[in-house]
């Protein structure tokens, strides 16, 4: 749901890529690159979702991408303006 600040409506979404140690890499650089690749796969499918890196050649293609629209993490902005 959008939230309003000073009569301006805001909608927040996220695209998240996930890589797993040690399956996808054993160092930070490898893990970050694979998580980044998975994130861009999520964005190509419309964004607002999350997905795991999966090596090319495994069943289902390069990435296992999930629809973020069906995932509710329950985030609701809170706080007061100064």
N, CA, C and O atoms as a CHARMM CRD file, in Angstrom:
* protein
*
  328
    1    1 UNK  N      0.83300  -1.18400   0.00000 PROA 1      0.00000
    2    1 UNK  CA     0.00000   0.00000   0.00000 PROA 1      0.00000
    3    1 UNK  C      0.88000   1.25100   0.00000 PROA 1      0.00000
    4    1 UNK  O      1.91700   1.29100   0.66100 PROA 1      0.00000
    5    2 UNK  N      0.45800   2.26300  -0.74300 PROA 2      0.00000
    6    2 UNK  CA     1.22700   3.51100  -0.74400 PROA 2      0.00000
    7    2 UNK  C      1.10800   4.23300   0.59200 PROA 2      0.00000
    8    2 UNK  O      0.15400   4.02000   1.34000 PROA 2      0.00000
    9    3 UNK  N      2.08100   5.08800   0.88300 PROA 3      0.00000
   10    3 UNK  CA     1.98400   5.93700   2.06200 PROA 3      0.00000
   11    3 UNK  C      2.13300   7.38200   1.62200 PROA 3      0.00000
   12    3 UNK  O      2.71200   7.66000   0.57200 PROA 3      0.00000
   13    4 UNK  N      1.61000   8.30300   2.42400 PROA 4      0.00000
   14    4 UNK  CA     1.53000   9.70700   2.04900 PROA 4      0.00000
   15    4 UNK  C      2.32700  10.55400   3.03000 PROA 4      0.00000
   16    4 UNK  O      2.21600  10.40000   4.24600 PROA 4      0.00000
   17    5 UNK  N      3.13800  11.45700   2.47200 PROA 5      0.00000
   18    5 UNK  CA     3.86800  12.45600   3.25100 PROA 5      0.00000
   19    5 UNK  C      3.65400  13.79900   2.55800 PROA 5      0.00000
   20    5 UNK  O      3.95800  13.94100   1.37300 PROA 5      0.00000
   21    6 UNK  N      3.14000  14.77400   3.28200 PROA 6      0.00000
   22    6 UNK  CA     2.88500  16.10900   2.71700 PROA 6      0.00000
   23    6 UNK  C      2.11700  16.03700   1.40400 PROA 6      0.00000
   24    6 UNK  O      2.49700  16.67500   0.42200 PROA 6      0.00000
   25    7 UNK  N      1.04500  15.26600   1.38500 PROA 7      0.00000
   26    7 UNK  CA     0.19000  15.10300   0.20200 PROA 7      0.00000
   27    7 UNK  C      0.90100  14.44900  -0.98200 PROA 7      0.00000
   28    7 UNK  O      0.38400  14.49300  -2.09800 PROA 7      0.00000
   29    8 UNK  N      2.06200  13.84900  -0.77200 PROA 8      0.00000
   30    8 UNK  CA     2.77400  13.10700  -1.80700 PROA 8      0.00000
   31    8 UNK  C      2.65400  11.62500  -1.50000 PROA 8      0.00000
   32    8 UNK  O      2.92300  11.18500  -0.38300 PROA 8      0.00000
   33    9 UNK  N      2.24800  10.86200  -2.50300 PROA 9      0.00000
   34    9 UNK  CA     2.06400   9.42800  -2.33600 PROA 9      0.00000
   35    9 UNK  C      3.33700   8.69000  -2.75300 PROA 9      0.00000
   36    9 UNK  O      3.90500   8.97400  -3.80700 PROA 9      0.00000
   37   10 UNK  N      3.78600   7.73800  -1.92000 PROA 10     0.00000
   38   10 UNK  CA     4.99600   6.97200  -2.17800 PROA 10     0.00000
   39   10 UNK  C      4.68300   5.47800  -2.16700 PROA 10     0.00000
   40   10 UNK  O      3.91600   4.99000  -1.33700 PROA 10     0.00000
   41   11 UNK  N      5.29800   4.76700  -3.10900 PROA 11     0.00000
   42   11 UNK  CA     5.20300   3.31300  -3.17000 PROA 11     0.00000
   43   11 UNK  C      6.63200   2.78300  -3.16600 PROA 11     0.00000
   44   11 UNK  O      7.46300   3.23100  -3.95600 PROA 11     0.00000
   45   12 UNK  N      6.91700   1.84300  -2.29300 PROA 12     0.00000
   46   12 UNK  CA     8.25600   1.27500  -2.17700 PROA 12     0.00000
   47   12 UNK  C      8.23000  -0.16000  -2.68500 PROA 12     0.00000
   48   12 UNK  O      7.33200  -0.93400  -2.35400 PROA 12     0.00000
   49   13 UNK  N      9.22700  -0.50100  -3.49100 PROA 13     0.00000
   50   13 UNK  CA     9.37000  -1.88000  -3.93800 PROA 13     0.00000
   51   13 UNK  C     10.85100  -2.24200  -3.88800 PROA 13     0.00000
   52   13 UNK  O     11.71500  -1.37300  -3.77400 PROA 13     0.00000
   53   14 UNK  N     11.12400  -3.53200  -3.97300 PROA 14     0.00000
   54   14 UNK  CA    12.51800  -3.98000  -3.91200 PROA 14     0.00000
   55   14 UNK  C     12.73000  -5.16600  -4.83900 PROA 14     0.00000
   56   14 UNK  O     11.83600  -5.99100  -5.02800 PROA 14     0.00000
   57   15 UNK  N     13.90900  -5.24100  -5.40700 PROA 15     0.00000
   58   15 UNK  CA    14.34600  -6.40200  -6.18100 PROA 15     0.00000
   59   15 UNK  C     15.57500  -6.95000  -5.46600 PROA 15     0.00000
   60   15 UNK  O     16.56900  -6.24400  -5.29200 PROA 15     0.00000
   61   16 UNK  N     15.50100  -8.21100  -5.05300 PROA 16     0.00000
   62   16 UNK  CA    16.54400  -8.79700  -4.21400 PROA 16     0.00000
   63   16 UNK  C     17.10000 -10.04900  -4.89000 PROA 16     0.00000
   64   16 UNK  O     16.35100 -10.92800  -5.31700 PROA 16     0.00000
   65   17 UNK  N     18.43600 -10.11000  -4.97600 PROA 17     0.00000
   66   17 UNK  CA    19.10800 -11.29400  -5.48900 PROA 17     0.00000
   67   17 UNK  C     19.83600 -11.99100  -4.34300 PROA 17     0.00000
   68   17 UNK  O     20.42300 -11.33600  -3.48200 PROA 17     0.00000
   69   18 UNK  N     19.79300 -13.31100  -4.33800 PROA 18     0.00000
   70   18 UNK  CA    20.35600 -14.08400  -3.23200 PROA 18     0.00000
   71   18 UNK  C     21.35300 -15.10300  -3.77500 PROA 18     0.00000
   72   18 UNK  O     21.06300 -15.82700  -4.72700 PROA 18     0.00000
   73   19 UNK  N     22.53100 -15.14900  -3.15700 PROA 19     0.00000
   74   19 UNK  CA    23.49700 -16.21500  -3.43300 PROA 19     0.00000
   75   19 UNK  C     23.84900 -16.85600  -2.10000 PROA 19     0.00000
   76   19 UNK  O     23.76100 -16.21900  -1.05000 PROA 19     0.00000
   77   20 UNK  N     24.24700 -18.12200  -2.15200 PROA 20     0.00000
   78   20 UNK  CA    24.46800 -18.88200  -0.92800 PROA 20     0.00000
   79   20 UNK  C     25.91800 -19.36000  -0.81100 PROA 20     0.00000
   80   20 UNK  O     26.49400 -19.87500  -1.76900 PROA 20     0.00000
   81   21 UNK  N     26.48400 -19.18300   0.35900 PROA 21     0.00000
   82   21 UNK  CA    27.82000 -19.67700   0.68400 PROA 21     0.00000
   83   21 UNK  C     27.69900 -21.10800   1.19400 PROA 21     0.00000
   84   21 UNK  O     26.78600 -21.35900   1.98100 PROA 21     0.00000
   85   22 UNK  N     28.50500 -22.02500   0.83000 PROA 22     0.00000
   86   22 UNK  CA    29.59600 -21.99200  -0.13800 PROA 22     0.00000
   87   22 UNK  C     29.19000 -22.48000  -1.51700 PROA 22     0.00000
   88   22 UNK  O     30.03600 -22.59500  -2.40400 PROA 22     0.00000
   89   23 UNK  N     27.89800 -22.77300  -1.71300 PROA 23     0.00000
   90   23 UNK  CA    27.42800 -23.34400  -2.97800 PROA 23     0.00000
   91   23 UNK  C     27.71800 -22.41100  -4.15700 PROA 23     0.00000
   92   23 UNK  O     28.18900 -22.86300  -5.20100 PROA 23     0.00000
   93   24 UNK  N     27.44000 -21.11800  -3.99700 PROA 24     0.00000
   94   24 UNK  CA    27.58800 -20.16800  -5.10100 PROA 24     0.00000
   95   24 UNK  C     28.93600 -19.45800  -5.11100 PROA 24     0.00000
   96   24 UNK  O     29.25200 -18.76000  -6.07500 PROA 24     0.00000
   97   25 UNK  N     29.72800 -19.61700  -4.07500 PROA 25     0.00000
   98   25 UNK  CA    31.03600 -18.98500  -4.01100 PROA 25     0.00000
   99   25 UNK  C     31.57500 -19.04400  -2.60400 PROA 25     0.00000
  100   25 UNK  O     30.83300 -19.21500  -1.63700 PROA 25     0.00000
  101   26 UNK  N     32.87800 -18.90000  -2.50800 PROA 26     0.00000
  102   26 UNK  CA    33.50800 -18.96100  -1.19300 PROA 26     0.00000
  103   26 UNK  C     34.16100 -17.64500  -0.79300 PROA 26     0.00000
  104   26 UNK  O     34.85800 -17.57200   0.21900 PROA 26     0.00000
  105   27 UNK  N     33.93200 -16.60300  -1.59700 PROA 27     0.00000
  106   27 UNK  CA    34.46900 -15.29000  -1.24600 PROA 27     0.00000
  107   27 UNK  C     33.39300 -14.23400  -1.53200 PROA 27     0.00000
  108   27 UNK  O     32.45400 -14.45900  -2.29500 PROA 27     0.00000
  109   28 UNK  N     33.56600 -13.09200  -0.89900 PROA 28     0.00000
  110   28 UNK  CA    32.56300 -12.03500  -0.98100 PROA 28     0.00000
  111   28 UNK  C     32.34500 -11.55000  -2.41100 PROA 28     0.00000
  112   28 UNK  O     31.21300 -11.27600  -2.80800 PROA 28     0.00000
  113   29 UNK  N     33.41700 -11.44300  -3.17900 PROA 29     0.00000
  114   29 UNK  CA    33.29700 -10.93200  -4.55300 PROA 29     0.00000
  115   29 UNK  C     32.42500 -11.86400  -5.39800 PROA 29     0.00000
  116   29 UNK  O     31.53200 -11.39900  -6.10700 PROA 29     0.00000
  117   30 UNK  N     32.67500 -13.17100  -5.32800 PROA 30     0.00000
  118   30 UNK  CA    31.87700 -14.14800  -6.08600 PROA 30     0.00000
  119   30 UNK  C     30.41400 -14.12800  -5.65200 PROA 30     0.00000
  120   30 UNK  O     29.50800 -14.12800  -6.48500 PROA 30     0.00000
  121   31 UNK  N     30.20000 -14.11100  -4.35200 PROA 31     0.00000
  122   31 UNK  CA    28.82500 -14.11900  -3.83200 PROA 31     0.00000
  123   31 UNK  C     28.07100 -12.85600  -4.23200 PROA 31     0.00000
  124   31 UNK  O     26.89800 -12.92600  -4.59900 PROA 31     0.00000
  125   32 UNK  N     28.73600 -11.69600  -4.16600 PROA 32     0.00000
  126   32 UNK  CA    28.07700 -10.43600  -4.54300 PROA 32     0.00000
  127   32 UNK  C     27.74100 -10.41200  -6.03400 PROA 32     0.00000
  128   32 UNK  O     26.66400  -9.95000  -6.41300 PROA 32     0.00000
  129   33 UNK  N     28.64300 -10.90100  -6.88300 PROA 33     0.00000
  130   33 UNK  CA    28.37800 -10.91300  -8.31500 PROA 33     0.00000
  131   33 UNK  C     27.18600 -11.80200  -8.63700 PROA 33     0.00000
  132   33 UNK  O     26.33000 -11.42500  -9.43700 PROA 33     0.00000
  133   34 UNK  N     27.12300 -12.96000  -8.03000 PROA 34     0.00000
  134   34 UNK  CA    26.01500 -13.87200  -8.31200 PROA 34     0.00000
  135   34 UNK  C     24.70200 -13.35100  -7.74800 PROA 34     0.00000
  136   34 UNK  O     23.65500 -13.52000  -8.37300 PROA 34     0.00000
  137   35 UNK  N     24.73700 -12.72200  -6.57800 PROA 35     0.00000
  138   35 UNK  CA    23.52400 -12.11000  -6.02800 PROA 35     0.00000
  139   35 UNK  C     23.07400 -10.95400  -6.91500 PROA 35     0.00000
  140   35 UNK  O     21.87600 -10.76700  -7.12800 PROA 35     0.00000
  141   36 UNK  N     24.02700 -10.17800  -7.43300 PROA 36     0.00000
  142   36 UNK  CA    23.72000  -9.07000  -8.33200 PROA 36     0.00000
  143   36 UNK  C     23.08900  -9.58800  -9.62700 PROA 36     0.00000
  144   36 UNK  O     22.11300  -9.01500 -10.11200 PROA 36     0.00000
  145   37 UNK  N     23.64000 -10.66300 -10.18600 PROA 37     0.00000
  146   37 UNK  CA    23.07400 -11.27600 -11.39100 PROA 37     0.00000
  147   37 UNK  C     21.63400 -11.72000 -11.13800 PROA 37     0.00000
  148   37 UNK  O     20.75700 -11.49200 -11.97200 PROA 37     0.00000
  149   38 UNK  N     21.39100 -12.35000  -9.99400 PROA 38     0.00000
  150   38 UNK  CA    20.03700 -12.79600  -9.65800 PROA 38     0.00000
  151   38 UNK  C     19.09500 -11.61000  -9.49500 PROA 38     0.00000
  152   38 UNK  O     17.93700 -11.68100  -9.90900 PROA 38     0.00000
  153   39 UNK  N     19.58200 -10.50500  -8.88800 PROA 39     0.00000
  154   39 UNK  CA    18.75600  -9.31200  -8.71600 PROA 39     0.00000
  155   39 UNK  C     18.33300  -8.74000 -10.07500 PROA 39     0.00000
  156   39 UNK  O     17.17700  -8.35600 -10.25200 PROA 39     0.00000
  157   40 UNK  N     19.26400  -8.68200 -11.03200 PROA 40     0.00000
  158   40 UNK  CA    18.91600  -8.15500 -12.34800 PROA 40     0.00000
  159   40 UNK  C     17.95600  -9.08100 -13.09000 PROA 40     0.00000
  160   40 UNK  O     17.15900  -8.61000 -13.90200 PROA 40     0.00000
  161   41 UNK  N     18.01300 -10.38300 -12.83000 PROA 41     0.00000
  162   41 UNK  CA    17.02900 -11.30200 -13.40100 PROA 41     0.00000
  163   41 UNK  C     15.64200 -10.99100 -12.84900 PROA 41     0.00000
  164   41 UNK  O     14.65800 -11.03500 -13.58600 PROA 41     0.00000
  165   42 UNK  N     15.55900 -10.67600 -11.56000 PROA 42     0.00000
  166   42 UNK  CA    14.28500 -10.28400 -10.94900 PROA 42     0.00000
  167   42 UNK  C     13.77500  -9.00800 -11.61500 PROA 42     0.00000
  168   42 UNK  O     12.59200  -8.91500 -11.94300 PROA 42     0.00000
  169   43 UNK  N     14.64700  -8.03100 -11.81700 PROA 43     0.00000
  170   43 UNK  CA    14.25900  -6.76900 -12.44600 PROA 43     0.00000
  171   43 UNK  C     13.75500  -6.99500 -13.87000 PROA 43     0.00000
  172   43 UNK  O     12.78700  -6.35800 -14.28600 PROA 43     0.00000
  173   44 UNK  N     14.39900  -7.89700 -14.62900 PROA 44     0.00000
  174   44 UNK  CA    13.96000  -8.18900 -16.00400 PROA 44     0.00000
  175   44 UNK  C     12.56700  -8.79000 -16.02500 PROA 44     0.00000
  176   44 UNK  O     11.85100  -8.66600 -17.01900 PROA 44     0.00000
  177   45 UNK  N     12.17900  -9.43400 -14.94300 PROA 45     0.00000
  178   45 UNK  CA    10.83700 -10.02700 -14.87100 PROA 45     0.00000
  179   45 UNK  C      9.81300  -9.08100 -14.24300 PROA 45     0.00000
  180   45 UNK  O      8.71300  -9.50100 -13.88400 PROA 45     0.00000
  181   46 UNK  N     10.17500  -7.80900 -14.11300 PROA 46     0.00000
  182   46 UNK  CA     9.21600  -6.82700 -13.62200 PROA 46     0.00000
  183   46 UNK  C      9.54300  -6.25900 -12.26400 PROA 46     0.00000
  184   46 UNK  O      8.87400  -5.32600 -11.81800 PROA 46     0.00000
  185   47 UNK  N     10.54400  -6.78400 -11.59200 PROA 47     0.00000
  186   47 UNK  CA    10.94900  -6.24400 -10.29700 PROA 47     0.00000
  187   47 UNK  C     10.00400  -6.59500  -9.17600 PROA 47     0.00000
  188   47 UNK  O      9.09000  -7.40400  -9.33500 PROA 47     0.00000
  189   48 UNK  N     10.24000  -5.96900  -8.03400 PROA 48     0.00000
  190   48 UNK  CA     9.44300  -6.17800  -6.83200 PROA 48     0.00000
  191   48 UNK  C      9.34100  -7.66200  -6.48500 PROA 48     0.00000
  192   48 UNK  O      8.25000  -8.19500  -6.28500 PROA 48     0.00000
  193   49 UNK  N     10.47900  -8.30400  -6.41900 PROA 49     0.00000
  194   49 UNK  CA    10.51600  -9.71800  -6.07700 PROA 49     0.00000
  195   49 UNK  C     11.90000 -10.09700  -5.58300 PROA 49     0.00000
  196   49 UNK  O     12.73500  -9.24000  -5.29700 PROA 49     0.00000
  197   50 UNK  N     12.12400 -11.39600  -5.49000 PROA 50     0.00000
  198   50 UNK  CA    13.41400 -11.88600  -5.02500 PROA 50     0.00000
  199   50 UNK  C     13.71400 -13.20300  -5.71900 PROA 50     0.00000
  200   50 UNK  O     12.80400 -13.90500  -6.16000 PROA 50     0.00000
  201   51 UNK  N     14.99800 -13.53400  -5.81300 PROA 51     0.00000
  202   51 UNK  CA    15.36300 -14.77300  -6.47100 PROA 51     0.00000
  203   51 UNK  C     16.74400 -15.24200  -6.06500 PROA 51     0.00000
  204   51 UNK  O     17.60300 -14.44800  -5.68100 PROA 51     0.00000
  205   52 UNK  N     16.93800 -16.53700  -6.15600 PROA 52     0.00000
  206   52 UNK  CA    18.22200 -17.16400  -5.86500 PROA 52     0.00000
  207   52 UNK  C     19.01900 -17.32100  -7.15000 PROA 52     0.00000
  208   52 UNK  O     18.45000 -17.57300  -8.21200 PROA 52     0.00000
  209   53 UNK  N     20.34400 -17.17000  -7.05300 PROA 53     0.00000
  210   53 UNK  CA    21.20900 -17.50100  -8.16200 PROA 53     0.00000
  211   53 UNK  C     21.18800 -19.00800  -8.34100 PROA 53     0.00000
  212   53 UNK  O     21.22500 -19.76000  -7.36700 PROA 53     0.00000
  213   54 UNK  N     21.12600 -19.44900  -9.60900 PROA 54     0.00000
  214   54 UNK  CA    21.20800 -20.87800  -9.91600 PROA 54     0.00000
  215   54 UNK  C     22.06800 -21.01700 -11.16500 PROA 54     0.00000
  216   54 UNK  O     21.76500 -20.39900 -12.18600 PROA 54     0.00000
  217   55 UNK  N     23.12700 -21.80800 -11.10900 PROA 55     0.00000
  218   55 UNK  CA    24.03700 -21.91300 -12.25000 PROA 55     0.00000
  219   55 UNK  C     23.31800 -22.31400 -13.53600 PROA 55     0.00000
  220   55 UNK  O     22.36100 -23.08800 -13.51700 PROA 55     0.00000
  221   56 UNK  N     23.80200 -21.77100 -14.65300 PROA 56     0.00000
  222   56 UNK  CA    23.23300 -22.10000 -15.95600 PROA 56     0.00000
  223   56 UNK  C     23.33500 -23.59800 -16.18900 PROA 56     0.00000
  224   56 UNK  O     24.33800 -24.22800 -15.85000 PROA 56     0.00000
  225   57 UNK  N     22.29500 -24.15200 -16.76600 PROA 57     0.00000
  226   57 UNK  CA    22.29700 -25.57500 -17.05300 PROA 57     0.00000
  227   57 UNK  C     21.42900 -26.36900 -16.09600 PROA 57     0.00000
  228   57 UNK  O     21.02300 -27.48800 -16.41100 PROA 57     0.00000
  229   58 UNK  N     21.13600 -25.80100 -14.92500 PROA 58     0.00000
  230   58 UNK  CA    20.23100 -26.49300 -14.01700 PROA 58     0.00000
  231   58 UNK  C     18.80700 -26.30800 -14.51800 PROA 58     0.00000
  232   58 UNK  O     18.52100 -25.36500 -15.25500 PROA 58     0.00000
  233   59 UNK  N     17.93500 -27.18900 -14.12900 PROA 59     0.00000
  234   59 UNK  CA    16.54400 -27.13400 -14.55300 PROA 59     0.00000
  235   59 UNK  C     15.94200 -25.76500 -14.25300 PROA 59     0.00000
  236   59 UNK  O     16.09600 -25.23200 -13.15500 PROA 59     0.00000
  237   60 UNK  N     15.25400 -25.20400 -15.25100 PROA 60     0.00000
  238   60 UNK  CA    14.55600 -23.94500 -15.04500 PROA 60     0.00000
  239   60 UNK  C     15.32600 -22.71000 -15.49600 PROA 60     0.00000
  240   60 UNK  O     14.81300 -21.59800 -15.37000 PROA 60     0.00000
  241   61 UNK  N     16.54100 -22.87000 -16.01800 PROA 61     0.00000
  242   61 UNK  CA    17.25800 -21.71200 -16.52500 PROA 61     0.00000
  243   61 UNK  C     18.30600 -21.20200 -15.57000 PROA 61     0.00000
  244   61 UNK  O     18.79600 -21.93100 -14.70700 PROA 61     0.00000
  245   62 UNK  N     18.64600 -19.92700 -15.73800 PROA 62     0.00000
  246   62 UNK  CA    19.75700 -19.34400 -14.99600 PROA 62     0.00000
  247   62 UNK  C     19.41100 -18.96200 -13.56000 PROA 62     0.00000
  248   62 UNK  O     20.28100 -19.00000 -12.69000 PROA 62     0.00000
  249   63 UNK  N     18.17900 -18.60000 -13.30100 PROA 63     0.00000
  250   63 UNK  CA    17.82400 -18.06400 -11.99100 PROA 63     0.00000
  251   63 UNK  C     16.49300 -18.61300 -11.53600 PROA 63     0.00000
  252   63 UNK  O     15.60100 -18.87500 -12.34300 PROA 63     0.00000
  253   64 UNK  N     16.37200 -18.78200 -10.24000 PROA 64     0.00000
  254   64 UNK  CA    15.11200 -19.18700  -9.63500 PROA 64     0.00000
  255   64 UNK  C     14.49500 -17.91800  -9.07400 PROA 64     0.00000
  256   64 UNK  O     14.88400 -17.46400  -7.99800 PROA 64     0.00000
  257   65 UNK  N     13.53900 -17.34000  -9.78900 PROA 65     0.00000
  258   65 UNK  CA    12.99600 -16.03300  -9.44000 PROA 65     0.00000
  259   65 UNK  C     11.56500 -16.18600  -8.95300 PROA 65     0.00000
  260   65 UNK  O     10.75400 -16.88500  -9.56200 PROA 65     0.00000
  261   66 UNK  N     11.27500 -15.52700  -7.85700 PROA 66     0.00000
  262   66 UNK  CA     9.95800 -15.59200  -7.25400 PROA 66     0.00000
  263   66 UNK  C      9.23400 -14.27000  -7.42600 PROA 66     0.00000
  264   66 UNK  O      9.86400 -13.21900  -7.53700 PROA 66     0.00000
  265   67 UNK  N      7.92100 -14.32400  -7.44600 PROA 67     0.00000
  266   67 UNK  CA     7.09600 -13.12900  -7.60600 PROA 67     0.00000
  267   67 UNK  C      6.94800 -12.42900  -6.26800 PROA 67     0.00000
  268   67 UNK  O      6.32900 -12.96700  -5.35000 PROA 67     0.00000
  269   68 UNK  N      7.50800 -11.24200  -6.15100 PROA 68     0.00000
  270   68 UNK  CA     7.43600 -10.48300  -4.90500 PROA 68     0.00000
  271   68 UNK  C      6.03200 -10.05300  -4.54700 PROA 68     0.00000
  272   68 UNK  O      5.75000  -9.76300  -3.38400 PROA 68     0.00000
  273   69 UNK  N      5.13600 -10.00600  -5.54000 PROA 69     0.00000
  274   69 UNK  CA     3.76500  -9.59100  -5.25300 PROA 69     0.00000
  275   69 UNK  C      3.08000 -10.57800  -4.31000 PROA 69     0.00000
  276   69 UNK  O      2.15400 -10.21400  -3.58500 PROA 69     0.00000
  277   70 UNK  N      3.54400 -11.83500  -4.32300 PROA 70     0.00000
  278   70 UNK  CA     2.92100 -12.83300  -3.45900 PROA 70     0.00000
  279   70 UNK  C      3.63000 -12.94900  -2.10800 PROA 70     0.00000
  280   70 UNK  O      3.23700 -13.74700  -1.25700 PROA 70     0.00000
  281   71 UNK  N      4.67500 -12.14500  -1.92400 PROA 71     0.00000
  282   71 UNK  CA     5.45000 -12.19400  -0.69000 PROA 71     0.00000
  283   71 UNK  C      5.24100 -10.91000   0.08600 PROA 71     0.00000
  284   71 UNK  O      5.56300  -9.82900  -0.40900 PROA 71     0.00000
  285   72 UNK  N      4.71000 -11.00700   1.28800 PROA 72     0.00000
  286   72 UNK  CA     4.49400  -9.83300   2.12500 PROA 72     0.00000
  287   72 UNK  C      5.40200  -9.93200   3.33400 PROA 72     0.00000
  288   72 UNK  O      5.21200 -10.78600   4.19900 PROA 72     0.00000
  289   73 UNK  N      6.39000  -9.05200   3.38800 PROA 73     0.00000
  290   73 UNK  CA     7.31000  -9.05300   4.50900 PROA 73     0.00000
  291   73 UNK  C      6.78000  -8.23400   5.67000 PROA 73     0.00000
  292   73 UNK  O      7.41400  -8.16600   6.72300 PROA 73     0.00000
  293   74 UNK  N      5.62400  -7.61100   5.48900 PROA 74     0.00000
  294   74 UNK  CA     4.99000  -6.89700   6.58800 PROA 74     0.00000
  295   74 UNK  C      5.62000  -5.56500   6.92200 PROA 74     0.00000
  296   74 UNK  O      5.40500  -5.05900   8.02400 PROA 74     0.00000
  297   75 UNK  N      6.39900  -4.96300   6.01100 PROA 75     0.00000
  298   75 UNK  CA     7.02600  -3.67900   6.30300 PROA 75     0.00000
  299   75 UNK  C      6.00200  -2.56900   6.19300 PROA 75     0.00000
  300   75 UNK  O      5.33500  -2.43200   5.16700 PROA 75     0.00000
  301   76 UNK  N      5.87700  -1.79300   7.22100 PROA 76     0.00000
  302   76 UNK  CA     5.01400  -0.61700   7.22300 PROA 76     0.00000
  303   76 UNK  C      5.83800   0.54000   7.76600 PROA 76     0.00000
  304   76 UNK  O      6.27600   0.49200   8.91600 PROA 76     0.00000
  305   77 UNK  N      6.05900   1.58400   6.96500 PROA 77     0.00000
  306   77 UNK  CA     6.84800   2.71700   7.44000 PROA 77     0.00000
  307   77 UNK  C      6.24300   3.31400   8.70500 PROA 77     0.00000
  308   77 UNK  O      5.02600   3.47100   8.80500 PROA 77     0.00000
  309   78 UNK  N      7.09600   3.64600   9.66800 PROA 78     0.00000
  310   78 UNK  CA     6.63900   4.23500  10.91500 PROA 78     0.00000
  311   78 UNK  C      7.54800   5.37400  11.29000 PROA 78     0.00000
  312   78 UNK  O      8.66600   5.48200  10.78600 PROA 78     0.00000
  313   79 UNK  N      7.08300   6.20300  12.15300 PROA 79     0.00000
  314   79 UNK  CA     7.91500   7.30000  12.61100 PROA 79     0.00000
  315   79 UNK  C      7.20700   8.62800  12.42800 PROA 79     0.00000
  316   79 UNK  O      6.06900   8.68300  11.96100 PROA 79     0.00000
  317   80 UNK  N      7.87800   9.66900  12.79200 PROA 80     0.00000
  318   80 UNK  CA     7.28600  10.99600  12.65000 PROA 80     0.00000
  319   80 UNK  C      8.24800  11.88500  11.89000 PROA 80     0.00000
  320   80 UNK  O      9.46200  11.68900  11.93100 PROA 80     0.00000
  321   81 UNK  N      7.70600  12.84200  11.21300 PROA 81     0.00000
  322   81 UNK  CA     8.52600  13.81100  10.49800 PROA 81     0.00000
  323   81 UNK  C      9.03100  14.85800  11.47300 PROA 81     0.00000
  324   81 UNK  O      8.35700  15.20200  12.44400 PROA 81     0.00000
  325   82 UNK  N     10.19700  15.34500  11.20700 PROA 82     0.00000
  326   82 UNK  CA    10.77300  16.36800  12.08000 PROA 82     0.00000
  327   82 UNK  C     10.48800  17.72600  11.49100 PROA 82     0.00000
  328   82 UNK  O     10.88300  18.74300  12.06300 PROA 82     0.00000
